[in-house]
PDB file of C-alpha atoms in Angstrom:
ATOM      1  CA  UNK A   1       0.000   0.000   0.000  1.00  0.00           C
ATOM      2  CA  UNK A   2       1.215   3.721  -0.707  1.00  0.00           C
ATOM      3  CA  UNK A   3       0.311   7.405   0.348  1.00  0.00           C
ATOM      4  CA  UNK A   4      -0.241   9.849  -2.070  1.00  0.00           C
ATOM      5  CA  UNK A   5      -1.066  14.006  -1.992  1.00  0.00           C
ATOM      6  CA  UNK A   6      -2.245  15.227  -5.424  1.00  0.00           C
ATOM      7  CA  UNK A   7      -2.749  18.835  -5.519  1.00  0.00           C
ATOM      8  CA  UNK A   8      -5.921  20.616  -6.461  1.00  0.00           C
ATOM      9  CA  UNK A   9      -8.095  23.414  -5.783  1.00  0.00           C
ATOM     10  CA  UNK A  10     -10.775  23.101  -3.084  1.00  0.00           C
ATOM     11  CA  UNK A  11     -13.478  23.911  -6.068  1.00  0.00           C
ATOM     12  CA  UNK A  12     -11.872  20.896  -8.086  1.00  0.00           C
ATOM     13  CA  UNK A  13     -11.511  18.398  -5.399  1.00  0.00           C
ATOM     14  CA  UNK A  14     -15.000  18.703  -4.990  1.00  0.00           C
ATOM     15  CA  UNK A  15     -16.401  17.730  -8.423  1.00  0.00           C
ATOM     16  CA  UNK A  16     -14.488  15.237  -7.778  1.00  0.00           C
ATOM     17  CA  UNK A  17     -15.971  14.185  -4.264  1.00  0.00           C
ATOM     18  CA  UNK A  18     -19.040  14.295  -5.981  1.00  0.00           C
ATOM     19  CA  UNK A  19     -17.870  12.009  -8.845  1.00  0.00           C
ATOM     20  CA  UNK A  20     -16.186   9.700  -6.955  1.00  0.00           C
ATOM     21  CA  UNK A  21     -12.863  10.084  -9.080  1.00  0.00           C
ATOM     22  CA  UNK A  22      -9.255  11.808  -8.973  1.00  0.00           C
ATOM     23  CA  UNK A  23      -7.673  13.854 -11.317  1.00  0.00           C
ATOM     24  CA  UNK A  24      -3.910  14.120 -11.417  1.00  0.00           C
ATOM     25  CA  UNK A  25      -1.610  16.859 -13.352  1.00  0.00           C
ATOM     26  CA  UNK A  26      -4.455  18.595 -15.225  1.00  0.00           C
ATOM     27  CA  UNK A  27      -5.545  15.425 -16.246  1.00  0.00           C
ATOM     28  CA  UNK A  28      -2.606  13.645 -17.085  1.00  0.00           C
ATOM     29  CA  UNK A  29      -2.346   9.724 -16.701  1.00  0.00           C
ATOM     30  CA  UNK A  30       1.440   9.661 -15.889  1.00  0.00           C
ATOM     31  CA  UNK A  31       0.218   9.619 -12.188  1.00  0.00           C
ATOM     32  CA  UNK A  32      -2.974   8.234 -11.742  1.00  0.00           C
ATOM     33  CA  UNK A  33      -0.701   4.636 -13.050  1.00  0.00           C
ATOM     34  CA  UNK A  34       1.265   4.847 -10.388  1.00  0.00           C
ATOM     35  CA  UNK A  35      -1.994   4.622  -7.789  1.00  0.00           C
ATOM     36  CA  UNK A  36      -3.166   1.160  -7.220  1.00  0.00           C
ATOM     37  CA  UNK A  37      -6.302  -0.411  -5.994  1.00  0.00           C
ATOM     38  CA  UNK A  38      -6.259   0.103  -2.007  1.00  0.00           C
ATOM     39  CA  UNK A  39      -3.758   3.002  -2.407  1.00  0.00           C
ATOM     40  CA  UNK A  40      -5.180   5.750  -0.325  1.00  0.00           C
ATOM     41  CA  UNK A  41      -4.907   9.564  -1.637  1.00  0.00           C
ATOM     42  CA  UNK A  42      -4.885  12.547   0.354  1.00  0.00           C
ATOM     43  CA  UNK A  43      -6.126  16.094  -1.318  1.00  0.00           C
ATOM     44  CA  UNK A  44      -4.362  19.096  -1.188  1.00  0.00           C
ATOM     45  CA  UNK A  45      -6.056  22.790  -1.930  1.00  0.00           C
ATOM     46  CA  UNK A  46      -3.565  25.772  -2.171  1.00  0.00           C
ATOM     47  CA  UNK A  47      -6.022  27.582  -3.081  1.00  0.00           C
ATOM     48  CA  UNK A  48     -10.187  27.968  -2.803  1.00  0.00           C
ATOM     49  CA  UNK A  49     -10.790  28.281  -6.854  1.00  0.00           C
ATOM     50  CA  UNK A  50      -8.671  27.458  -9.861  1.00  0.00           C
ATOM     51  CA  UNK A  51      -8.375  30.771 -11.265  1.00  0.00           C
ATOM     52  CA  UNK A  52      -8.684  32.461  -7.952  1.00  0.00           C
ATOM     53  CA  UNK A  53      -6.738  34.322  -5.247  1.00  0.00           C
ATOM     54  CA  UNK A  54      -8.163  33.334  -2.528  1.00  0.00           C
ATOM     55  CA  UNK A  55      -5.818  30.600  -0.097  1.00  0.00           C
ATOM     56  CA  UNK A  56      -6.818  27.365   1.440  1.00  0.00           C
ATOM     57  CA  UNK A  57      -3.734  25.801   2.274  1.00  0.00           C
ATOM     58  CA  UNK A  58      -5.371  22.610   3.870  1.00  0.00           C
ATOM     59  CA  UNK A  59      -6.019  19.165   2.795  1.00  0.00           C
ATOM     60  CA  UNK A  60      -9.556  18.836   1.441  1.00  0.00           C
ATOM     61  CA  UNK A  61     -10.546  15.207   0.926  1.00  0.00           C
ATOM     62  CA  UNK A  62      -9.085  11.970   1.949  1.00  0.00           C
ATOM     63  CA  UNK A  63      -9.907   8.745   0.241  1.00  0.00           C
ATOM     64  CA  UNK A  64      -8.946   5.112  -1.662  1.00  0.00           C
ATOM     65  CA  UNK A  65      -8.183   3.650  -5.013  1.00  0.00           C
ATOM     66  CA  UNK A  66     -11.065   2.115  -5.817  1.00  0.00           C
ATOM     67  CA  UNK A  67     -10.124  -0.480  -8.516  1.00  0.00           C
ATOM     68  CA  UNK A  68      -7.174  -0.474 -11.113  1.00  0.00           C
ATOM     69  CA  UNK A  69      -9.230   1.474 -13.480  1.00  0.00           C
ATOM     70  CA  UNK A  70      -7.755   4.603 -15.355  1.00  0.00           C
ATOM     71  CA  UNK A  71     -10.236   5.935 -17.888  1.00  0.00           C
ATOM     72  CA  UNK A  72     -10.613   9.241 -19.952  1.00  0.00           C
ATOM     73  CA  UNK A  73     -13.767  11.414 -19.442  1.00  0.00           C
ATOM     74  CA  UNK A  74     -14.990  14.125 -21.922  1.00  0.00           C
ATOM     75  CA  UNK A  75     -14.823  17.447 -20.227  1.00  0.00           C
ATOM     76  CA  UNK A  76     -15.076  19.863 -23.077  1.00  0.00           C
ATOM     77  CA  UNK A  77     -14.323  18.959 -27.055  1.00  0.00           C
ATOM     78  CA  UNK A  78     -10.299  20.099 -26.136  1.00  0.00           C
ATOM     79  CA  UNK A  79     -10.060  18.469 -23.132  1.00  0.00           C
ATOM     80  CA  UNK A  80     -10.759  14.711 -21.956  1.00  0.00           C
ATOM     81  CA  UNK A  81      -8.425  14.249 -18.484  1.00  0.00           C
ATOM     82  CA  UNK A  82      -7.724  10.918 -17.546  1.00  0.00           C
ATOM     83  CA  UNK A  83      -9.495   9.265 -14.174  1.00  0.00           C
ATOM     84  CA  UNK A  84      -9.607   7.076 -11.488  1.00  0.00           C
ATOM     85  CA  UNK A  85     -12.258   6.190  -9.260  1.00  0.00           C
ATOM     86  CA  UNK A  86     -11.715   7.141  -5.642  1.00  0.00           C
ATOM     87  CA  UNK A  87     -13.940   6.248  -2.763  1.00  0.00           C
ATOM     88  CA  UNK A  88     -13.706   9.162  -0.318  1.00  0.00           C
ATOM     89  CA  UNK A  89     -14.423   9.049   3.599  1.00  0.00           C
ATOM     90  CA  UNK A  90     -16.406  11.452   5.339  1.00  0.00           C
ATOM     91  CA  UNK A  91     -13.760  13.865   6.808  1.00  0.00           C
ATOM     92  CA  UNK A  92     -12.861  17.532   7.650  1.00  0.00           C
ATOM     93  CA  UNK A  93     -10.570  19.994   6.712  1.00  0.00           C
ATOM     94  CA  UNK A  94      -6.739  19.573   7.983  1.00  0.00           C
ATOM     95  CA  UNK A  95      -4.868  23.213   7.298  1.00  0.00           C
ATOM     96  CA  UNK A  96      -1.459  22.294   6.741  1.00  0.00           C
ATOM     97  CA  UNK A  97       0.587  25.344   8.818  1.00  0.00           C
ATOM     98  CA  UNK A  98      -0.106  23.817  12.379  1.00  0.00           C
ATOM     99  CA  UNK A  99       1.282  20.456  10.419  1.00  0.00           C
ATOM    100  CA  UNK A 100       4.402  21.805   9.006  1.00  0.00           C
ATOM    101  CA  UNK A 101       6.866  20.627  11.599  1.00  0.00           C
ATOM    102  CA  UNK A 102       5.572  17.151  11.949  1.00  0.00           C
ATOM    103  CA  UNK A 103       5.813  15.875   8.032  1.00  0.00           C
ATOM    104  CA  UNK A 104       9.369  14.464   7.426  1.00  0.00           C
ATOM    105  CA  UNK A 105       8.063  15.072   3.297  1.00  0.00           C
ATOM    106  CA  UNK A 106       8.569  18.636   4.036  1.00  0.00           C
ATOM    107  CA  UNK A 107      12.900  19.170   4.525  1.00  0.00           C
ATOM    108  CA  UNK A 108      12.853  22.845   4.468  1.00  0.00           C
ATOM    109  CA  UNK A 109      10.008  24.134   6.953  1.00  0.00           C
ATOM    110  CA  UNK A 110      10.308  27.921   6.050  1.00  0.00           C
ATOM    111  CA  UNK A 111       9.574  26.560   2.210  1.00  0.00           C
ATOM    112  CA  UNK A 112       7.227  24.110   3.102  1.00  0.00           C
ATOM    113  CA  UNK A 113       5.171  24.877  -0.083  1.00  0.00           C
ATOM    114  CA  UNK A 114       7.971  23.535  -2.037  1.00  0.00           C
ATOM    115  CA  UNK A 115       7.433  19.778  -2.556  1.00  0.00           C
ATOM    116  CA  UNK A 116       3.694  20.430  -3.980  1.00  0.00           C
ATOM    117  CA  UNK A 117       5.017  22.358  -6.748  1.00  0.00           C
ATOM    118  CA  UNK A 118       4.664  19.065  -9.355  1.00  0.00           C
ATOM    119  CA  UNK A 119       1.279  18.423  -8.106  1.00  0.00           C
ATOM    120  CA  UNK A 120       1.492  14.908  -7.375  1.00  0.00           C
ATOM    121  CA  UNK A 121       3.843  13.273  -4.748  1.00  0.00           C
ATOM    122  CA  UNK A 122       3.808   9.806  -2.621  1.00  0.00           C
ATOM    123  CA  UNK A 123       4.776  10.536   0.948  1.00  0.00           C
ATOM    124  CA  UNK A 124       5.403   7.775   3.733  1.00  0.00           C
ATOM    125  CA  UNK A 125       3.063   6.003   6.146  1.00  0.00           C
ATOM    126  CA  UNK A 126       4.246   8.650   9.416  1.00  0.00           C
ATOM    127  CA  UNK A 127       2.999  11.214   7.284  1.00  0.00           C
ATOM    128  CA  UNK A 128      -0.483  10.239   5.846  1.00  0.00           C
ATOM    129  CA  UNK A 129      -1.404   8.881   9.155  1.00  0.00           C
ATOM    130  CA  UNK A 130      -0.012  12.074  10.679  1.00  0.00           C
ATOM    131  CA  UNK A 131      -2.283  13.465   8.439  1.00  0.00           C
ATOM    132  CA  UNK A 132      -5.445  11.160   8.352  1.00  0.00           C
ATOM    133  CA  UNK A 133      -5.743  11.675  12.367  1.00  0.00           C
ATOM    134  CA  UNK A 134      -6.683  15.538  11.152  1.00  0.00           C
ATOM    135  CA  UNK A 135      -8.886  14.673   8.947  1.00  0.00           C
ATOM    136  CA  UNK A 136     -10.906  11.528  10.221  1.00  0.00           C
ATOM    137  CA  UNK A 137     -12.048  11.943  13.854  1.00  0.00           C
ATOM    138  CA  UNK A 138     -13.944   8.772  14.122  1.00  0.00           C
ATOM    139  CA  UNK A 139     -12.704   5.286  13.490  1.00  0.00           C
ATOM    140  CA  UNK A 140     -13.010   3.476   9.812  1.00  0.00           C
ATOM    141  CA  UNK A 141     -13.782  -0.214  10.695  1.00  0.00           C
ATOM    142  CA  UNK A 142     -11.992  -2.731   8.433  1.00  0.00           C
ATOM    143  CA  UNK A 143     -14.946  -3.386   6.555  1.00  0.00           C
ATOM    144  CA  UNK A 144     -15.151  -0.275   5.211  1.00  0.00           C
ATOM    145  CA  UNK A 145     -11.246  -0.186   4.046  1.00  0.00           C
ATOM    146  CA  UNK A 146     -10.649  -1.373   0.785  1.00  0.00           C
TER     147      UNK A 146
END
């Protein structure tokens, strides 16, 4: 099993939610291959809106690879990203600041930005779970884990 943060804006990550699928990369299958069935993905919002000003800076969504499925989806006549189906968990927002200090992904704290800057990253166990705690206050039984 691996940990992944793909980077997003809040608006985005939530068409997703709604979809039940990830996008990676503006749509770009070079990441969603290396997810796998049971691989869980953490969101990350920098920002509220695509085209917007206006900061997040938390991790919006938490969820699973739901199958080894990677499909293309028709967006607009110039654009058909590539998918994956996710099942997310009921969660809540985790701002990353207060976090900062804790993930060993981050090296350089005062640039802590820094390793989102490709969009896509896998990060180790310490971290997600680090993470996860933030996000999911009540336990997931083992049924519900993929």
């Amino acid at each position: 099993m691996k940990y992944w943060i793909t980077v997003a804006s809040k608006d985005h990550i939530a068409r997703g939610i709604a979809g039940g699928f990830m996008q990676a990369n503006h749509g770009k299958q070079a990441a969603l291959k290396r997810v796998h069935a049971g691989d869980w993905v953490l969101f990350y919002s920098p920002k509220q809106t695509m085209n917007g000003t206006e900061p997040c800076k938390a991790f919006t969504a938490i969820g699973q690879a739901a199958d080894e499925e990677i499909y293309q989806h028709k967006m607009f006549d110039d654009f058909i990203p590539w998918r994956r189906n996710i099942r997310f968990y009921e969660s809540t927002e985790a701002p990353i600041i207060p976090l900062v200090d804790e993930l060993n992904f981050i090296i350089n704290k005062k640039s802590w930005g820094y390793p989102f800057r490709f969009g896509f990253l896998e990060i180790g166990e310490h971290d997600f779970e680090l993470i996860k705690k933030q996000m999911i206050k009540t336990a997931i039984s083992e049924r519900e884990v993929i």
